[in-house]
PDB file of C-alpha atoms (C1' of nucleotides) in Angstrom:
ATOM      1  CA  MET A 269       3.523   9.538 -11.291  1.00  0.00           C
ATOM      2  CA  PRO A 270       3.863   8.860  -7.503  1.00  0.00           C
ATOM      3  CA  GLU A 271       6.953   7.129  -6.405  1.00  0.00           C
ATOM      4  CA  LEU A 272       8.644   6.721  -2.894  1.00  0.00           C
ATOM      5  CA  PRO A 273       9.589  10.564  -2.711  1.00  0.00           C
ATOM      6  CA  GLU A 274       5.926  11.535  -3.645  1.00  0.00           C
ATOM      7  CA  VAL A 275       4.662   9.323  -1.146  1.00  0.00           C
ATOM      8  CA  GLU A 276       6.816  10.383   1.486  1.00  0.00           C
ATOM      9  CA  THR A 277       5.950  13.965   0.848  1.00  0.00           C
ATOM     10  CA  ILE A 278       2.214  13.330   1.164  1.00  0.00           C
ATOM     11  CA  ALA A 279       2.941  11.146   4.338  1.00  0.00           C
ATOM     12  CA  ARG A 280       5.044  14.099   6.018  1.00  0.00           C
ATOM     13  CA  ASP A 281       2.016  16.484   5.025  1.00  0.00           C
ATOM     14  CA  LEU A 282      -0.827  14.181   6.290  1.00  0.00           C
ATOM     15  CA  ARG A 283       0.921  13.769   9.563  1.00  0.00           C
ATOM     16  CA  LYS A 284       0.466  17.212  10.371  1.00  0.00           C
ATOM     17  CA  ALA A 285      -3.006  17.511   9.104  1.00  0.00           C
ATOM     18  CA  VAL A 286      -5.340  14.258   9.765  1.00  0.00           C
ATOM     19  CA  VAL A 287      -3.633  12.615  12.903  1.00  0.00           C
ATOM     20  CA  GLY A 288      -5.993  12.454  15.888  1.00  0.00           C
ATOM     21  CA  LYS A 289      -9.033  13.003  13.440  1.00  0.00           C
ATOM     22  CA  ARG A 290     -12.196  10.842  13.859  1.00  0.00           C
ATOM     23  CA  VAL A 291     -13.733   9.298  10.541  1.00  0.00           C
ATOM     24  CA  ILE A 292     -17.605   9.843  10.789  1.00  0.00           C
ATOM     25  CA  ARG A 293     -18.651   9.394   7.246  1.00  0.00           C
ATOM     26  CA  VAL A 294     -17.024   7.740   4.093  1.00  0.00           C
ATOM     27  CA  ARG A 295     -18.855   8.428   0.810  1.00  0.00           C
ATOM     28  CA  LEU A 296     -17.503   6.149  -2.401  1.00  0.00           C
ATOM     29  CA  SER A 297     -17.835   6.612  -6.014  1.00  0.00           C
ATOM     30  CA  GLY A 298     -18.654   2.917  -6.594  1.00  0.00           C
ATOM     31  CA  LEU A 299     -16.120   2.614  -9.467  1.00  0.00           C
ATOM     32  CA  PRO A 300     -13.616  -0.011  -9.070  1.00  0.00           C
ATOM     33  CA  LEU A 301      -9.911   1.036  -8.528  1.00  0.00           C
ATOM     34  CA  ARG A 302      -7.224  -1.770  -8.745  1.00  0.00           C
ATOM     35  CA  ARG A 303      -9.608  -3.756  -6.605  1.00  0.00           C
ATOM     36  CA  PRO A 304     -13.266  -2.907  -5.997  1.00  0.00           C
ATOM     37  CA  VAL A 305     -13.736  -0.539  -2.939  1.00  0.00           C
ATOM     38  CA  GLY A 306     -16.856  -2.160  -1.075  1.00  0.00           C
ATOM     39  CA  GLY A 307     -19.075  -0.689   1.374  1.00  0.00           C
ATOM     40  CA  LYS A 308     -17.176  -2.801   4.017  1.00  0.00           C
ATOM     41  CA  PHE A 309     -14.261  -0.256   3.420  1.00  0.00           C
ATOM     42  CA  ALA A 310     -16.609   2.425   4.381  1.00  0.00           C
ATOM     43  CA  GLN A 311     -17.773   0.596   7.434  1.00  0.00           C
ATOM     44  CA  ASN A 312     -14.380  -0.367   8.657  1.00  0.00           C
ATOM     45  CA  LEU A 313     -13.166   3.154   8.484  1.00  0.00           C
ATOM     46  CA  GLN A 314     -16.383   4.901   9.967  1.00  0.00           C
ATOM     47  CA  GLY A 315     -15.773   5.617  13.915  1.00  0.00           C
ATOM     48  CA  ARG A 316     -12.316   5.174  13.795  1.00  0.00           C
ATOM     49  CA  VAL A 317      -9.595   7.489  14.566  1.00  0.00           C
ATOM     50  CA  ILE A 318      -6.197   8.029  12.430  1.00  0.00           C
ATOM     51  CA  ARG A 319      -3.291   7.472  15.086  1.00  0.00           C
ATOM     52  CA  ARG A 320      -0.200   7.447  12.672  1.00  0.00           C
ATOM     53  CA  ILE A 321       0.611   7.682   9.290  1.00  0.00           C
ATOM     54  CA  HIS A 322       3.179   5.354   7.871  1.00  0.00           C
ATOM     55  CA  ARG A 323       5.004   5.074   4.377  1.00  0.00           C
ATOM     56  CA  ARG A 324       6.246   1.663   3.229  1.00  0.00           C
ATOM     57  CA  GLY A 325       7.582   1.903  -0.701  1.00  0.00           C
ATOM     58  CA  LYS A 326       4.966   3.570  -2.591  1.00  0.00           C
ATOM     59  CA  TYR A 327       2.072   2.511   0.089  1.00  0.00           C
ATOM     60  CA  LEU A 328       0.634   5.175   2.448  1.00  0.00           C
ATOM     61  CA  ILE A 329      -0.712   3.328   5.606  1.00  0.00           C
ATOM     62  CA  ALA A 330      -2.956   5.007   8.253  1.00  0.00           C
ATOM     63  CA  GLU A 331      -2.805   3.265  11.539  1.00  0.00           C
ATOM     64  CA  MET A 332      -6.330   3.602  13.056  1.00  0.00           C
ATOM     65  CA  GLU A 333      -7.990   2.999  16.516  1.00  0.00           C
ATOM     66  CA  PRO A 334      -9.687   0.617  17.407  1.00  0.00           C
ATOM     67  CA  ARG A 335      -6.677  -1.368  15.518  1.00  0.00           C
ATOM     68  CA  ALA A 336      -6.853  -1.421  11.894  1.00  0.00           C
ATOM     69  CA  PHE A 337      -4.645  -0.112   9.044  1.00  0.00           C
ATOM     70  CA  TRP A 338      -6.139   1.793   6.161  1.00  0.00           C
ATOM     71  CA  LEU A 339      -4.042   1.117   2.796  1.00  0.00           C
ATOM     72  CA  ILE A 340      -3.609   3.643   0.144  1.00  0.00           C
ATOM     73  CA  HIS A 341      -1.850   3.340  -3.077  1.00  0.00           C
ATOM     74  CA  LEU A 342      -1.937   6.267  -5.444  1.00  0.00           C
ATOM     75  CA  GLY A 343      -1.278   4.192  -8.720  1.00  0.00           C
ATOM     76  CA  MET A 344      -0.483   6.369 -11.664  1.00  0.00           C
ATOM     77  CA  SER A 345      -2.632   9.299 -11.173  1.00  0.00           C
ATOM     78  CA  GLY A 346      -3.698   9.199  -7.232  1.00  0.00           C
ATOM     79  CA  ARG A 347      -3.987  12.212  -5.256  1.00  0.00           C
ATOM     80  CA  ILE A 348      -5.182  13.143  -1.801  1.00  0.00           C
ATOM     81  CA  PHE A 349      -6.723  16.260  -0.991  1.00  0.00           C
ATOM     82  CA  TYR A 350      -6.696  17.889   2.403  1.00  0.00           C
ATOM     83  CA  PRO A 351      -8.540  19.833   2.651  1.00  0.00           C
ATOM     84  CA  PRO A 352     -10.708  19.038  -0.584  1.00  0.00           C
ATOM     85  CA  PRO A 353     -10.998  21.763  -2.914  1.00  0.00           C
ATOM     86  CA  GLN A 354     -14.029  24.190  -2.114  1.00  0.00           C
ATOM     87  CA  ASN A 355     -14.768  25.935  -5.378  1.00  0.00           C
ATOM     88  CA  GLN A 356     -15.164  22.836  -7.723  1.00  0.00           C
ATOM     89  CA  PRO A 357     -16.812  19.449  -7.118  1.00  0.00           C
ATOM     90  CA  GLY A 358     -13.843  17.018  -7.552  1.00  0.00           C
ATOM     91  CA  ARG A 359     -14.132  14.890 -10.894  1.00  0.00           C
ATOM     92  CA  HIS A 360     -12.636  11.196 -10.066  1.00  0.00           C
ATOM     93  CA  VAL A 361     -13.083  11.250  -6.462  1.00  0.00           C
ATOM     94  CA  HIS A 362     -13.543   7.768  -5.380  1.00  0.00           C
ATOM     95  CA  ALA A 363     -13.477   8.311  -1.631  1.00  0.00           C
ATOM     96  CA  ALA A 364     -14.607  11.447   0.598  1.00  0.00           C
ATOM     97  CA  LEU A 365     -13.992  11.174   4.318  1.00  0.00           C
ATOM     98  CA  ASP A 366     -15.811  13.396   6.733  1.00  0.00           C
ATOM     99  CA  PHE A 367     -14.027  14.166  10.187  1.00  0.00           C
ATOM    100  CA  SER A 368     -15.807  14.685  13.260  1.00  0.00           C
ATOM    101  CA  ASP A 369     -14.052  18.335  13.222  1.00  0.00           C
ATOM    102  CA  SER A 370     -15.959  19.264  10.165  1.00  0.00           C
ATOM    103  CA  THR A 371     -12.819  18.914   7.962  1.00  0.00           C
ATOM    104  CA  GLY A 372     -12.635  16.211   5.328  1.00  0.00           C
ATOM    105  CA  LEU A 373     -10.261  14.551   3.016  1.00  0.00           C
ATOM    106  CA  GLU A 374     -10.769  13.175  -0.616  1.00  0.00           C
ATOM    107  CA  PHE A 375      -9.070  10.451  -2.848  1.00  0.00           C
ATOM    108  CA  CYS A 376      -8.966  11.238  -6.339  1.00  0.00           C
ATOM    109  CA  ASP A 377      -7.708   8.917  -9.209  1.00  0.00           C
ATOM    110  CA  PRO A 378      -8.624   9.759 -12.955  1.00  0.00           C
ATOM    111  CA  ARG A 379      -6.835   6.487 -14.057  1.00  0.00           C
ATOM    112  CA  ARG A 380      -8.030   4.363 -11.183  1.00  0.00           C
ATOM    113  CA  PHE A 381      -4.887   2.315 -10.796  1.00  0.00           C
ATOM    114  CA  GLY A 382      -4.991   3.131  -7.015  1.00  0.00           C
ATOM    115  CA  LEU A 383      -5.667   1.043  -4.408  1.00  0.00           C
ATOM    116  CA  LEU A 384      -7.771   1.534  -0.970  1.00  0.00           C
ATOM    117  CA  ALA A 385      -8.411  -1.289   1.336  1.00  0.00           C
ATOM    118  CA  VAL A 386      -8.802  -1.701   5.192  1.00  0.00           C
ATOM    119  CA  TYR A 387      -7.196  -4.429   7.167  1.00  0.00           C
ATOM    120  CA  GLU A 388      -8.113  -5.481  10.722  1.00  0.00           C
ATOM    121  CA  VAL A 389      -4.945  -6.922  11.612  1.00  0.00           C
ATOM    122  CA  ALA A 390      -2.630  -6.684  14.410  1.00  0.00           C
ATOM    123  CA  LYS A 391       0.857  -5.723  12.653  1.00  0.00           C
ATOM    124  CA  ILE A 392       1.428  -3.784   9.412  1.00  0.00           C
ATOM    125  CA  SER A 393       3.695  -6.913   8.123  1.00  0.00           C
ATOM    126  CA  GLN A 394       0.460  -9.088   8.130  1.00  0.00           C
ATOM    127  CA  ILE A 395      -0.983  -6.722   5.067  1.00  0.00           C
ATOM    128  CA  PRO A 396      -0.388  -8.896   2.161  1.00  0.00           C
ATOM    129  CA  GLU A 397       0.571  -6.090   0.033  1.00  0.00           C
ATOM    130  CA  ILE A 398       3.172  -4.910   2.537  1.00  0.00           C
ATOM    131  CA  ALA A 399       4.412  -8.280   3.335  1.00  0.00           C
ATOM    132  CA  ALA A 400       5.348  -8.703  -0.413  1.00  0.00           C
ATOM    133  CA  LEU A 401       7.551  -5.676  -0.300  1.00  0.00           C
ATOM    134  CA  GLY A 402      11.225  -5.702  -0.510  1.00  0.00           C
ATOM    135  CA  VAL A 403      13.957  -3.708   1.167  1.00  0.00           C
ATOM    136  CA  GLU A 404      13.256  -0.124   2.164  1.00  0.00           C
ATOM    137  CA  PRO A 405      15.566   2.127  -0.006  1.00  0.00           C
ATOM    138  CA  LEU A 406      16.430   4.349   2.843  1.00  0.00           C
ATOM    139  CA  SER A 407      17.043   2.124   5.556  1.00  0.00           C
ATOM    140  CA  SER A 408      20.209   0.222   6.329  1.00  0.00           C
ATOM    141  CA  GLY A 409      18.623  -2.955   4.942  1.00  0.00           C
ATOM    142  CA  LEU A 410      19.841  -1.760   1.416  1.00  0.00           C
ATOM    143  CA  ASN A 411      23.529  -2.054   1.709  1.00  0.00           C
ATOM    144  CA  ARG A 412      26.568  -3.093  -0.685  1.00  0.00           C
ATOM    145  CA  ASP A 413      26.404  -6.639   0.779  1.00  0.00           C
ATOM    146  CA  TRP A 414      22.673  -7.321   0.681  1.00  0.00           C
ATOM    147  CA  LEU A 415      22.659  -6.192  -2.982  1.00  0.00           C
ATOM    148  CA  ALA A 416      25.314  -7.881  -4.189  1.00  0.00           C
ATOM    149  CA  GLY A 417      23.910 -11.098  -2.784  1.00  0.00           C
ATOM    150  CA  ARG A 418      20.572 -10.176  -4.637  1.00  0.00           C
ATOM    151  CA  LEU A 419      22.215  -9.588  -7.751  1.00  0.00           C
ATOM    152  CA  ARG A 420      24.540 -12.632  -8.154  1.00  0.00           C
ATOM    153  CA  PRO A 421      21.915 -15.318  -9.047  1.00  0.00           C
ATOM    154  CA  CYS A 422      19.769 -12.702 -11.122  1.00  0.00           C
ATOM    155  CA  ARG A 423      19.523 -12.890 -14.830  1.00  0.00           C
ATOM    156  CA  ARG A 424      17.353  -9.911 -15.490  1.00  0.00           C
ATOM    157  CA  ASP A 425      18.735  -6.393 -16.427  1.00  0.00           C
ATOM    158  CA  LEU A 426      19.439  -3.961 -13.749  1.00  0.00           C
ATOM    159  CA  LYS A 427      16.292  -1.830 -14.470  1.00  0.00           C
ATOM    160  CA  ALA A 428      13.758  -4.813 -14.152  1.00  0.00           C
ATOM    161  CA  PHE A 429      15.531  -5.475 -10.973  1.00  0.00           C
ATOM    162  CA  LEU A 430      15.046  -1.889  -9.800  1.00  0.00           C
ATOM    163  CA  LEU A 431      11.421  -1.729 -10.708  1.00  0.00           C
ATOM    164  CA  ASP A 432      10.773  -4.983  -8.885  1.00  0.00           C
ATOM    165  CA  GLN A 433       8.811  -3.895  -5.530  1.00  0.00           C
ATOM    166  CA  GLY A 434       9.615  -7.180  -4.182  1.00  0.00           C
ATOM    167  CA  GLU A 435      13.358  -6.509  -4.038  1.00  0.00           C
ATOM    168  CA  ILE A 436      13.636  -2.784  -3.489  1.00  0.00           C
ATOM    169  CA  ALA A 437      10.156  -1.089  -2.329  1.00  0.00           C
ATOM    170  CA  GLY A 438       9.552   2.311  -3.789  1.00  0.00           C
ATOM    171  CA  LEU A 439      11.562   2.969  -6.914  1.00  0.00           C
ATOM    172  CA  GLY A 440       9.604   3.494 -10.152  1.00  0.00           C
ATOM    173  CA  ASN A 441      10.705   4.456 -13.569  1.00  0.00           C
ATOM    174  CA  ILE A 442      11.790   7.994 -13.183  1.00  0.00           C
ATOM    175  CA  TYR A 443      14.024   7.175 -10.180  1.00  0.00           C
ATOM    176  CA  ALA A 444      15.210   3.832 -11.455  1.00  0.00           C
ATOM    177  CA  CYS A 445      16.499   5.843 -14.619  1.00  0.00           C
ATOM    178  CA  GLU A 446      18.093   8.705 -12.542  1.00  0.00           C
ATOM    179  CA  ALA A 447      19.885   6.226 -10.012  1.00  0.00           C
ATOM    180  CA  LEU A 448      21.248   4.148 -12.911  1.00  0.00           C
ATOM    181  CA  PHE A 449      22.674   7.353 -14.362  1.00  0.00           C
ATOM    182  CA  ARG A 450      24.033   8.615 -11.083  1.00  0.00           C
ATOM    183  CA  ALA A 451      25.774   5.148 -10.643  1.00  0.00           C
ATOM    184  CA  ARG A 452      27.086   5.066 -14.449  1.00  0.00           C
ATOM    185  CA  LEU A 453      25.339   1.658 -14.970  1.00  0.00           C
ATOM    186  CA  HIS A 454      23.824   0.602 -18.175  1.00  0.00           C
ATOM    187  CA  PRO A 455      20.181  -0.135 -17.731  1.00  0.00           C
ATOM    188  CA  LEU A 456      20.594  -3.088 -19.989  1.00  0.00           C
ATOM    189  CA  ARG A 457      23.445  -4.575 -17.896  1.00  0.00           C
ATOM    190  CA  ARG A 458      22.597  -7.937 -16.408  1.00  0.00           C
ATOM    191  CA  CYS A 459      22.436  -8.107 -12.708  1.00  0.00           C
ATOM    192  CA  PHE A 460      24.839 -11.107 -12.097  1.00  0.00           C
ATOM    193  CA  THR A 461      27.711  -9.004 -14.078  1.00  0.00           C
ATOM    194  CA  LEU A 462      27.991  -6.382 -11.531  1.00  0.00           C
ATOM    195  CA  ASN A 463      30.882  -6.399  -8.963  1.00  0.00           C
ATOM    196  CA  ARG A 464      30.714  -5.546  -5.600  1.00  0.00           C
ATOM    197  CA  GLU A 465      32.227  -1.796  -6.160  1.00  0.00           C
ATOM    198  CA  GLU A 466      29.535  -1.488  -8.832  1.00  0.00           C
ATOM    199  CA  ALA A 467      26.876  -2.760  -6.338  1.00  0.00           C
ATOM    200  CA  GLY A 468      28.171  -0.272  -3.734  1.00  0.00           C
ATOM    201  CA  ARG A 469      27.792   2.476  -6.379  1.00  0.00           C
ATOM    202  CA  LEU A 470      24.218   1.707  -7.081  1.00  0.00           C
ATOM    203  CA  VAL A 471      23.243   1.673  -3.427  1.00  0.00           C
ATOM    204  CA  CYS A 472      24.606   4.921  -2.852  1.00  0.00           C
ATOM    205  CA  ALA A 473      23.156   6.287  -5.934  1.00  0.00           C
ATOM    206  CA  VAL A 474      19.525   4.937  -5.057  1.00  0.00           C
ATOM    207  CA  ARG A 475      19.860   6.609  -1.654  1.00  0.00           C
ATOM    208  CA  ARG A 476      21.203  10.002  -3.008  1.00  0.00           C
ATOM    209  CA  THR A 477      18.518  10.069  -5.884  1.00  0.00           C
ATOM    210  CA  LEU A 478      15.641   9.554  -3.594  1.00  0.00           C
ATOM    211  CA  GLY A 479      17.052  11.824  -0.813  1.00  0.00           C
ATOM    212  CA  ASP A 480      17.355  14.616  -3.189  1.00  0.00           C
ATOM    213  CA  ALA A 481      13.866  14.068  -4.481  1.00  0.00           C
ATOM    214  CA  ILE A 482      12.226  14.209  -1.128  1.00  0.00           C
ATOM    215  CA  ARG A 483      14.038  17.365  -0.281  1.00  0.00           C
ATOM    216  CA  HIS A 484      12.605  18.830  -3.412  1.00  0.00           C
ATOM    217  CA  ARG A 485       9.096  17.347  -2.575  1.00  0.00           C
ATOM    218  CA  GLY A 486       8.799  15.036  -5.471  1.00  0.00           C
ATOM    219  CA  THR A 487       8.747  15.347  -8.752  1.00  0.00           C
ATOM    220  CA  SER A 488       5.802  16.946 -10.734  1.00  0.00           C
ATOM    221  CA  PHE A 489       4.896  16.409 -14.653  1.00  0.00           C
ATOM    222  CA  SER A 490       1.263  16.488 -14.838  1.00  0.00           C
ATOM    223  CA  ASP A 491      -0.293  14.408 -12.045  1.00  0.00           C
ATOM    224  CA  PHE A 492       1.632  14.793  -8.767  1.00  0.00           C
ATOM    225  CA  ARG A 493       0.305  17.143  -6.133  1.00  0.00           C
ATOM    226  CA  ASP A 494       1.150  17.126  -2.350  1.00  0.00           C
ATOM    227  CA  ALA A 495      -1.814  17.146   0.075  1.00  0.00           C
ATOM    228  CA  ASN A 496      -2.060  20.826  -0.265  1.00  0.00           C
ATOM    229  CA  GLY A 497      -2.295  20.725  -3.888  1.00  0.00           C
ATOM    230  CA  LYS A 498       1.107  22.013  -4.715  1.00  0.00           C
ATOM    231  CA  PRO A 499       3.431  20.490  -7.303  1.00  0.00           C
ATOM    232  CA  GLY A 500       6.926  19.011  -6.368  1.00  0.00           C
ATOM    233  CA  ASP A 501      10.136  20.626  -7.751  1.00  0.00           C
ATOM    234  CA  HIS A 502      12.533  17.829  -8.529  1.00  0.00           C
ATOM    235  CA  GLN A 503      11.674  17.674 -12.228  1.00  0.00           C
ATOM    236  CA  ARG A 504      14.293  20.526 -12.738  1.00  0.00           C
ATOM    237  CA  PHE A 505      16.824  18.308 -11.145  1.00  0.00           C
ATOM    238  CA  LEU A 506      16.127  15.057 -13.499  1.00  0.00           C
ATOM    239  CA  ARG A 507      19.551  14.392 -15.615  1.00  0.00           C
ATOM    240  CA  VAL A 508      18.139  11.691 -17.998  1.00  0.00           C
ATOM    241  CA  TYR A 509      14.387  11.320 -17.483  1.00  0.00           C
ATOM    242  CA  GLN A 510      12.405  12.597 -20.520  1.00  0.00           C
ATOM    243  CA  ARG A 511      15.711  14.351 -21.723  1.00  0.00           C
ATOM    244  CA  GLU A 512      16.219  12.470 -24.715  1.00  0.00           C
ATOM    245  CA  GLY A 513      18.205  14.114 -27.445  1.00  0.00           C
ATOM    246  CA  GLU A 514      19.809  16.773 -24.779  1.00  0.00           C
ATOM    247  CA  LYS A 515      23.368  16.732 -23.986  1.00  0.00           C
ATOM    248  CA  CYS A 516      24.429  14.429 -20.757  1.00  0.00           C
ATOM    249  CA  SER A 517      25.450  16.905 -18.241  1.00  0.00           C
ATOM    250  CA  ARG A 518      28.412  14.728 -17.376  1.00  0.00           C
ATOM    251  CA  CYS A 519      29.970  13.692 -20.486  1.00  0.00           C
ATOM    252  CA  GLY A 520      28.136  15.579 -23.385  1.00  0.00           C
ATOM    253  CA  SER A 521      26.858  12.585 -25.205  1.00  0.00           C
ATOM    254  CA  LEU A 522      23.162  12.746 -26.242  1.00  0.00           C
ATOM    255  CA  ILE A 523      20.530  11.150 -23.894  1.00  0.00           C
ATOM    256  CA  ALA A 524      19.046   8.091 -25.481  1.00  0.00           C
ATOM    257  CA  ARG A 525      15.832   6.463 -25.038  1.00  0.00           C
ATOM    258  CA  LEU A 526      15.071   2.585 -25.193  1.00  0.00           C
ATOM    259  CA  CYS A 527      12.008   0.564 -24.361  1.00  0.00           C
ATOM    260  CA  GLN A 528      12.346  -2.057 -21.633  1.00  0.00           C
ATOM    261  CA  SER A 529       9.098  -3.988 -20.362  1.00  0.00           C
ATOM    262  CA  ASN A 530       7.088  -1.794 -22.338  1.00  0.00           C
ATOM    263  CA  ARG A 531       8.290   1.331 -20.465  1.00  0.00           C
ATOM    264  CA  SER A 532      10.696   4.189 -21.533  1.00  0.00           C
ATOM    265  CA  THR A 533      14.262   3.942 -20.230  1.00  0.00           C
ATOM    266  CA  TYR A 534      16.438   7.181 -20.563  1.00  0.00           C
ATOM    267  CA  TYR A 535      20.123   6.955 -20.120  1.00  0.00           C
ATOM    268  CA  CYS A 536      23.419   8.200 -21.507  1.00  0.00           C
ATOM    269  CA  PRO A 537      25.440   5.934 -23.865  1.00  0.00           C
ATOM    270  CA  GLY A 538      28.597   7.943 -23.132  1.00  0.00           C
ATOM    271  CA  CYS A 539      29.044   7.180 -19.544  1.00  0.00           C
ATOM    272  CA  GLN A 540      26.610   4.547 -18.325  1.00  0.00           C
ATOM    273  CA  ASN A 541      28.180   1.129 -19.080  1.00  0.00           C
TER     274      ASN A 541
ATOM    275  C1'  DG B  64      11.222 -21.018 -10.708  1.00  0.00           C
ATOM    276  C1'  DC B  65      12.171 -17.161 -13.228  1.00  0.00           C
ATOM    277  C1'  DA B  66      11.438 -13.709 -16.839  1.00  0.00           C
ATOM    278  C1'  DT B  67       8.602 -11.288 -19.876  1.00  0.00           C
ATOM    279  C1'  DT B  68       4.364  -9.401 -21.977  1.00  0.00           C
ATOM    280  C1'  DA B  69      -0.584  -8.045 -21.928  1.00  0.00           C
ATOM    281  C1'  DC B  70      -3.906  -5.585 -19.761  1.00  0.00           C
ATOM    282  C1'  DC B  71      -6.245  -2.226 -16.984  1.00  0.00           C
ATOM    283  C1'  DC B  72      -7.324   3.119 -17.230  1.00  0.00           C
ATOM    284  C1'  DT B  73      -7.707   8.258 -18.835  1.00  0.00           C
ATOM    285  C1'  DG B  74      -5.784  12.824 -19.733  1.00  0.00           C
ATOM    286  C1'  DA B  75      -2.418  15.049 -22.711  1.00  0.00           C
ATOM    287  C1'  DA B  76      -0.133  15.787 -26.652  1.00  0.00           C
ATOM    288  C1'  DA B  77       0.415  14.900 -31.435  1.00  0.00           C
ATOM    289  C1'  DG B  78      -0.967  14.030 -36.068  1.00  0.00           C
ATOM    290  C1'  DC B  79      -4.286  14.817 -39.356  1.00  0.00           C
TER     291       DC B  79
ATOM    292  C1'  DT C 211     -11.354  23.359 -35.034  1.00  0.00           C
ATOM    293  C1'  DG C 212     -12.197  18.926 -33.909  1.00  0.00           C
ATOM    294  C1'  DC C 213     -11.684  14.324 -34.226  1.00  0.00           C
ATOM    295  C1'  DT C 214      -8.712  10.135 -33.722  1.00  0.00           C
ATOM    296  C1'  DT C 215      -4.484   8.130 -32.419  1.00  0.00           C
ATOM    297  C1'  DT C 216      -0.680   7.165 -29.279  1.00  0.00           C
ATOM    298  C1'  DC C 217       1.767   7.559 -25.219  1.00  0.00           C
ATOM    299  C1'  DA C 218       2.363   7.620 -20.273  1.00  0.00           C
ATOM    300  C1'  DG C 219       3.318   3.789 -16.344  1.00  0.00           C
ATOM    301  C1'  DG C 220       2.396   0.646 -11.597  1.00  0.00           C
ATOM    302  C1'  DG C 221       1.011  -3.736 -10.353  1.00  0.00           C
ATOM    303  C1'  DT C 222      -0.549  -8.272 -11.509  1.00  0.00           C
ATOM    304  C1'  DA C 223      -2.309 -12.092 -14.029  1.00  0.00           C
ATOM    305  C1'  DA C 224      -1.200 -14.810 -18.027  1.00  0.00           C
ATOM    306  C1'  DT C 225       2.361 -16.667 -20.838  1.00  0.00           C
ATOM    307  C1'  DG C 226       6.869 -18.373 -22.241  1.00  0.00           C
TER     308       DG C 226
END
DNA sequence: GCATTACCCTGAAAGC
DNA sequence: TGCTTTCAGGGTAATG
C-alpha cells in the first residue's frame, strides 16, 4: 500500500529512467479507476515529452512538454513497471505507454483505487487534487509551532488527524501507527489535549519514520514494488504495525490492535499515552 | 462546519 | 481440494 516513502522511491527510480522520453502511444484498459480514464487522457499524453518527475504527498506528477502535468495516484495496489515485464502479459494493466526510443511503461492496479489524469495547467498547484493537500511532512512547513496550532482547535483523535491528507500529505495507516509509537502518543488521544512538547515529539517522529522508510526503499507486504519490480525492505523495521500480540521493543508490553475509522490501528498500551 | 461512516475493488488468507 | 467468507485500506460522498 503505497504511502509517501513508497511513492518517493518510485519517483527517484523514474527520474533516472524516463525523463526526456517522448510518449508516442497510450493504450488503456477502458476500465475505470477511482475515476474513468478517458480517451482524452491518451490524447493529452501522446506527443509530449517527460521533463521532470515530482512527488507531492502520495501523488506522482510527471511534468510534460508542451506544458501539462500527468497526475498518478497508486491507490492501494497501483504499480508502475519500467520496463514492463516481457515474459507475461500484464494482468490489470490499465495504461501502457510506448516511448519513441522503443521502451515503454505500464500502470497496473488490481484494486482500481488509483488515479490517472492529465491537467493542462501552468503550475502544479493548480491541479485540484494537489491544491487540497496539506503540509509536506519532510519540508520545513511541518514544525512544532505549525502542528501545535493545527491541533489546538481540533477535536478528532490523533490517528484520524495524521491520516487527513489535507493536514499532512503522505501518511497512511502504516506510518501513522509507526509515528505515533515513536512519539509515545496514544492513537485515541484527542488532538487538542497535546501540549507543545508533545507536538514537537510528533513532528520528529513523523520525519524520522518517513526518513527511515525512504532509506529502506519503502515497506512491502504483498503489493508494493518499486519501478524495477523489487520489494522494499522497511517491513523488517516496523515496530507496531501488524505486530499484534508481540512484545513491545521499548517496554515489553504486548502490542494491541484497535479499529479506528474502519482501519486497524496498532499501538503499545504500555508506553503510548 | 466538522467528524464519522459507507462504499468502491480484488487478492490473499482463513475457515469450513 | 475447493468453495465461501473475511480482511486489507486511500479517497470521497453521504450522513450525523
